[in-house]
mmCIF file with all atom_site columns, C-alpha atoms in Angstrom:
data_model
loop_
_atom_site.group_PDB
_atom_site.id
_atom_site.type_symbol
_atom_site.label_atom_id
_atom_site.label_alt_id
_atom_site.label_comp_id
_atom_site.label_asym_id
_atom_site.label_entity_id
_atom_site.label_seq_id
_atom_site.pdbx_PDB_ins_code
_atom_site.Cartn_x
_atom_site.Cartn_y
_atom_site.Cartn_z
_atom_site.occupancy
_atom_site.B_iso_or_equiv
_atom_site.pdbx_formal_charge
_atom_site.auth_seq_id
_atom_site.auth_comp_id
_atom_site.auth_asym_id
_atom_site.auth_atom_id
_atom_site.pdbx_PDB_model_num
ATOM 1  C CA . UNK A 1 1  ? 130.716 120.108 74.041  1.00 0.00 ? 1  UNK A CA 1
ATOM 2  C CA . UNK A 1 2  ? 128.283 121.247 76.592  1.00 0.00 ? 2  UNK A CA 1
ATOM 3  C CA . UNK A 1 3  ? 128.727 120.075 80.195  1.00 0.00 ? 3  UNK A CA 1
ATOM 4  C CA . UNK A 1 4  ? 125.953 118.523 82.076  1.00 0.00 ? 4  UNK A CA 1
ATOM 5  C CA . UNK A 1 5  ? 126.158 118.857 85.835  1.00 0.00 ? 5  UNK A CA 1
ATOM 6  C CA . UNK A 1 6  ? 124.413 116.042 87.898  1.00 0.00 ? 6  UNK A CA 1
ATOM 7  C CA . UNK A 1 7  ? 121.477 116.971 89.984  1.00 0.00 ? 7  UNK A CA 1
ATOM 8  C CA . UNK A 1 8  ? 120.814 115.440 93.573  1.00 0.00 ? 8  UNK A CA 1
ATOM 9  C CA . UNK A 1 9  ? 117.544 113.596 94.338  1.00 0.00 ? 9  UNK A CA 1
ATOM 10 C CA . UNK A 1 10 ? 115.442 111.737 97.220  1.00 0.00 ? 10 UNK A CA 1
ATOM 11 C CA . UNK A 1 11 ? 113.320 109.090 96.835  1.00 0.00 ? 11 UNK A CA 1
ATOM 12 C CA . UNK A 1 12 ? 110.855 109.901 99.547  1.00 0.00 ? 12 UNK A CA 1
ATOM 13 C CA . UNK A 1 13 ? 110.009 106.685 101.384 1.00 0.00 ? 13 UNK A CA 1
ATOM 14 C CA . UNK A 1 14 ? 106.871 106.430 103.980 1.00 0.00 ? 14 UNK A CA 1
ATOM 15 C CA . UNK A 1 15 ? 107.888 102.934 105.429 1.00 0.00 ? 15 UNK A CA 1
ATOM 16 C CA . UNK A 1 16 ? 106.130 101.120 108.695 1.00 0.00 ? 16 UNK A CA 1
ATOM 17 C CA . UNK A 1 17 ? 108.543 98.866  110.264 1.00 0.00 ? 17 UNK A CA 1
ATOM 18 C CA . UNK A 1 18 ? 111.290 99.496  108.454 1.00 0.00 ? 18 UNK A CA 1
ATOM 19 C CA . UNK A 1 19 ? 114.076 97.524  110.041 1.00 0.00 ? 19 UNK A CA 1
ATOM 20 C CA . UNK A 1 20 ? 117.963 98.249  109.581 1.00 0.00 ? 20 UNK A CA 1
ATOM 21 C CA . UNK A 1 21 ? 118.513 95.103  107.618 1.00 0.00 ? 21 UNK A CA 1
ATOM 22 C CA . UNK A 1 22 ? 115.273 96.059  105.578 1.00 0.00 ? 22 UNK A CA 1
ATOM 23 C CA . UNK A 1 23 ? 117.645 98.846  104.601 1.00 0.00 ? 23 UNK A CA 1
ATOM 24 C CA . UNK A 1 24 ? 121.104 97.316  104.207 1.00 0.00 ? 24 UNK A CA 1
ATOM 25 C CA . UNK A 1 25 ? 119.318 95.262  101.530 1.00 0.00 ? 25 UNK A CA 1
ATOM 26 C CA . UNK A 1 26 ? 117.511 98.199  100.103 1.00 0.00 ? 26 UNK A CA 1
ATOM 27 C CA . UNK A 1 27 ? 121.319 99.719  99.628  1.00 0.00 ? 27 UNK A CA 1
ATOM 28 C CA . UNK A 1 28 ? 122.220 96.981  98.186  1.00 0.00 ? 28 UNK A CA 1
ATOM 29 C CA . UNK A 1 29 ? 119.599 97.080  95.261  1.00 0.00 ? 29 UNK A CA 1
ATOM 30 C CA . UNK A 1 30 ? 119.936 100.942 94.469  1.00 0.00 ? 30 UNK A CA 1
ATOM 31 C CA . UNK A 1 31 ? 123.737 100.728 94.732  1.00 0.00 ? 31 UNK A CA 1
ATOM 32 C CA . UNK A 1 32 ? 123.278 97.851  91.784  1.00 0.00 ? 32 UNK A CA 1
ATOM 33 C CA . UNK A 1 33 ? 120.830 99.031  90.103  1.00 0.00 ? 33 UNK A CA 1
ATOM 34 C CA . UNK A 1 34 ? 122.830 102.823 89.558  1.00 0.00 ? 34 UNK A CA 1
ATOM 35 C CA . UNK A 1 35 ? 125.485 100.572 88.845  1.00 0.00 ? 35 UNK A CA 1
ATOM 36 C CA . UNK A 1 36 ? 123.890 98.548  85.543  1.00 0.00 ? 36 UNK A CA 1
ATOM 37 C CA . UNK A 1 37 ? 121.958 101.661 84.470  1.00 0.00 ? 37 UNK A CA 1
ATOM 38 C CA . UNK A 1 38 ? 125.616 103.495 84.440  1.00 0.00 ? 38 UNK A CA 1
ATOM 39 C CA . UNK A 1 39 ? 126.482 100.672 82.692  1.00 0.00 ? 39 UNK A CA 1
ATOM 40 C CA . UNK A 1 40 ? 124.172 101.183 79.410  1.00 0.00 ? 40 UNK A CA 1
ATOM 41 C CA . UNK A 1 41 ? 124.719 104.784 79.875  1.00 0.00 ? 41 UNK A CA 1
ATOM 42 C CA . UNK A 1 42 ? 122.677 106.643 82.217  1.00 0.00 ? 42 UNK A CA 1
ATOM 43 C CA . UNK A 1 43 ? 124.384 109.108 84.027  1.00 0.00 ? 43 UNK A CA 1
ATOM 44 C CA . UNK A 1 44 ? 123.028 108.124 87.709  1.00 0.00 ? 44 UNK A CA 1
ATOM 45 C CA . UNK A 1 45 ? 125.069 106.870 91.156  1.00 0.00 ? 45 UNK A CA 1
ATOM 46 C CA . UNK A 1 46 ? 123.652 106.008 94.263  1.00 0.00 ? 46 UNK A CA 1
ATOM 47 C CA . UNK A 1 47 ? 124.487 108.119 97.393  1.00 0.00 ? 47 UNK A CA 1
ATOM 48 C CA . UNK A 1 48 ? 123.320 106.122 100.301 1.00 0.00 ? 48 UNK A CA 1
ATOM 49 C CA . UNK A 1 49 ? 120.037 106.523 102.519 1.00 0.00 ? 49 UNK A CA 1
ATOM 50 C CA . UNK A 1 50 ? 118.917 107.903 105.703 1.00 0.00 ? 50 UNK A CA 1
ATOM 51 C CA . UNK A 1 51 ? 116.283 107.041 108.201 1.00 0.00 ? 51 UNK A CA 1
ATOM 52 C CA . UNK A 1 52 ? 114.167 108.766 110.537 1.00 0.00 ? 52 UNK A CA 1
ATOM 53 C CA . UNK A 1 53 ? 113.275 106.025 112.591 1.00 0.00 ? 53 UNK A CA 1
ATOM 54 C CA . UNK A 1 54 ? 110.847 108.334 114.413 1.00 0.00 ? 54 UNK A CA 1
ATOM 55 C CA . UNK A 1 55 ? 108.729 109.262 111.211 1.00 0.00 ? 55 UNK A CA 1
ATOM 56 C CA . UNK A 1 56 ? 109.384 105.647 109.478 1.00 0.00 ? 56 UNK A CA 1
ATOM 57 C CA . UNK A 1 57 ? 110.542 107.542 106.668 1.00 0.00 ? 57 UNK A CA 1
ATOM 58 C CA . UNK A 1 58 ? 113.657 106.818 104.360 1.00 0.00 ? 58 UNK A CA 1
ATOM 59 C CA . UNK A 1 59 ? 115.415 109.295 102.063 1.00 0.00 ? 59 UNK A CA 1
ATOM 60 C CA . UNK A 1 60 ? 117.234 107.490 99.379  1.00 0.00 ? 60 UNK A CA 1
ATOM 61 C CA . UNK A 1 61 ? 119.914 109.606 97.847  1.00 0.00 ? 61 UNK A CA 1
ATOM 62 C CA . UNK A 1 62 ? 120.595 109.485 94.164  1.00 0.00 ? 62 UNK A CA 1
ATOM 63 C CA . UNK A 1 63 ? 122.524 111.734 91.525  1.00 0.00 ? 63 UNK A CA 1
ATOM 64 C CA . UNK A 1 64 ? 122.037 112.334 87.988  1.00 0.00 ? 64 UNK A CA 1
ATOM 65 C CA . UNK A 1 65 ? 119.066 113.119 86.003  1.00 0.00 ? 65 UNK A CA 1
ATOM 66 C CA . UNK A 1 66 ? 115.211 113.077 87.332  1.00 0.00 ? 66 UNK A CA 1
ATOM 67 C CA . UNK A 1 67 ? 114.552 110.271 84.618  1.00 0.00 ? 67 UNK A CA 1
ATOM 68 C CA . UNK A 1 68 ? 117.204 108.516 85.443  1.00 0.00 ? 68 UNK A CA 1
ATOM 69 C CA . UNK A 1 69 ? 117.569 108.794 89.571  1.00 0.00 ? 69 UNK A CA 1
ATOM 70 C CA . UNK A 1 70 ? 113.887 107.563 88.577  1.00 0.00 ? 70 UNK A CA 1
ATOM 71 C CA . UNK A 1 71 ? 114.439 104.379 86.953  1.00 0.00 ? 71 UNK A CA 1
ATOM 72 C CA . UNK A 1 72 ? 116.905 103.088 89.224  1.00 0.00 ? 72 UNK A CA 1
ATOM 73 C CA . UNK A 1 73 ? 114.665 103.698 92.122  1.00 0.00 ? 73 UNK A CA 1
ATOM 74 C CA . UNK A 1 74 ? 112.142 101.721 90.023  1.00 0.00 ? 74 UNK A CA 1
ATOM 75 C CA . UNK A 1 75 ? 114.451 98.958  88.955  1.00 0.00 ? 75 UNK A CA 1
ATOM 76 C CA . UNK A 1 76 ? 115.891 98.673  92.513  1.00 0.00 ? 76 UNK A CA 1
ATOM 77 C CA . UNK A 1 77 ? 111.972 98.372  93.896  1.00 0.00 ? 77 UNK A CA 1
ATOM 78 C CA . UNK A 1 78 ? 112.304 100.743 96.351  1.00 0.00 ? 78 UNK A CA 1
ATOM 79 C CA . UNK A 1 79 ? 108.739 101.941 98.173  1.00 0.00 ? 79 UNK A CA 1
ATOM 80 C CA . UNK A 1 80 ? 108.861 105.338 96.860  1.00 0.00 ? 80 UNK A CA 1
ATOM 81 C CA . UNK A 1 81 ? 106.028 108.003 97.356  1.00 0.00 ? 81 UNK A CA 1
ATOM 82 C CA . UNK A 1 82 ? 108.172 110.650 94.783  1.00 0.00 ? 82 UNK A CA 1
ATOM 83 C CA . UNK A 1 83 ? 111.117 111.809 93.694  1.00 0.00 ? 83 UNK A CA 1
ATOM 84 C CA . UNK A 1 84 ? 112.159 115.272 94.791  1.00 0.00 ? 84 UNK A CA 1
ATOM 85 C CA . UNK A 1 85 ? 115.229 117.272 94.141  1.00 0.00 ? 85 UNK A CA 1
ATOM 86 C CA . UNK A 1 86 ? 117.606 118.406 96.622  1.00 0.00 ? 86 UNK A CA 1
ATOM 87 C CA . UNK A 1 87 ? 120.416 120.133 97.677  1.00 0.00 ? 87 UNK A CA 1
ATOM 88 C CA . UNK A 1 88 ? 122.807 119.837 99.978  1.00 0.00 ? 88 UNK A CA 1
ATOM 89 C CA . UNK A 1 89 ? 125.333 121.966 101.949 1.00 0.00 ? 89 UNK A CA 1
ATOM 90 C CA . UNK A 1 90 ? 128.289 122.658 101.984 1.00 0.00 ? 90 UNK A CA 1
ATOM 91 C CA . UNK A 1 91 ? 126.556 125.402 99.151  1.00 0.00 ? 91 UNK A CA 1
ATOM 92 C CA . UNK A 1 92 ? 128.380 126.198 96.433  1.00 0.00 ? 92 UNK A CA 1
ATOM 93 C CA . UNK A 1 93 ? 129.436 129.348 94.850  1.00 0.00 ? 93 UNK A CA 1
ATOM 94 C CA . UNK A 1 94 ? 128.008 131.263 97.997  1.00 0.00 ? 94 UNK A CA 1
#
């Protein structure tokens, strides 16, 4: 059976006046929505988000597939600009 490895994404959020609380509820919906799309058998988990407060932009974190990562950012109607994959350390295999 062929393995499928999970692939790390960011929802890329531009957001004006984002507030902490905007984003402990924002959390809140991704973590759930991952959660029922897992449920019917996507492959996708929620990672958590980070702000630059200084840019009033939000990375939300997401693993699995691009369709996937993509409909739970959707379902959890979070302000996304796009979905980009990333990477990060520590690297493996190096």
């Amino acid at each position: 059976m062929e393995q499928h490895q999970a692939t790390e994404y960011v929802a890329e959020c531009f957001w004006p006046g984002v507030r902490e609380a905007d984003l402990r509820a924002l959390d809140a919906r991704a973590a759930t929505s991952a959660a029922e799309l897992s449920g019917e058998g996507e492959d996708v988990r929620y990672l958590g988000s980070l702000l630059m407060r200084e840019d009033e932009v939000v990375l939300c974190r997401f693993e699995g597939s691009g369709a996937a990562v993509r409909r739970a950012a959707e379902r959890a109607a979070i302000p996304f600009e796009r979905i980009l994959e990333a990477a990060a350390s520590p690297w493996s295999g190096e």
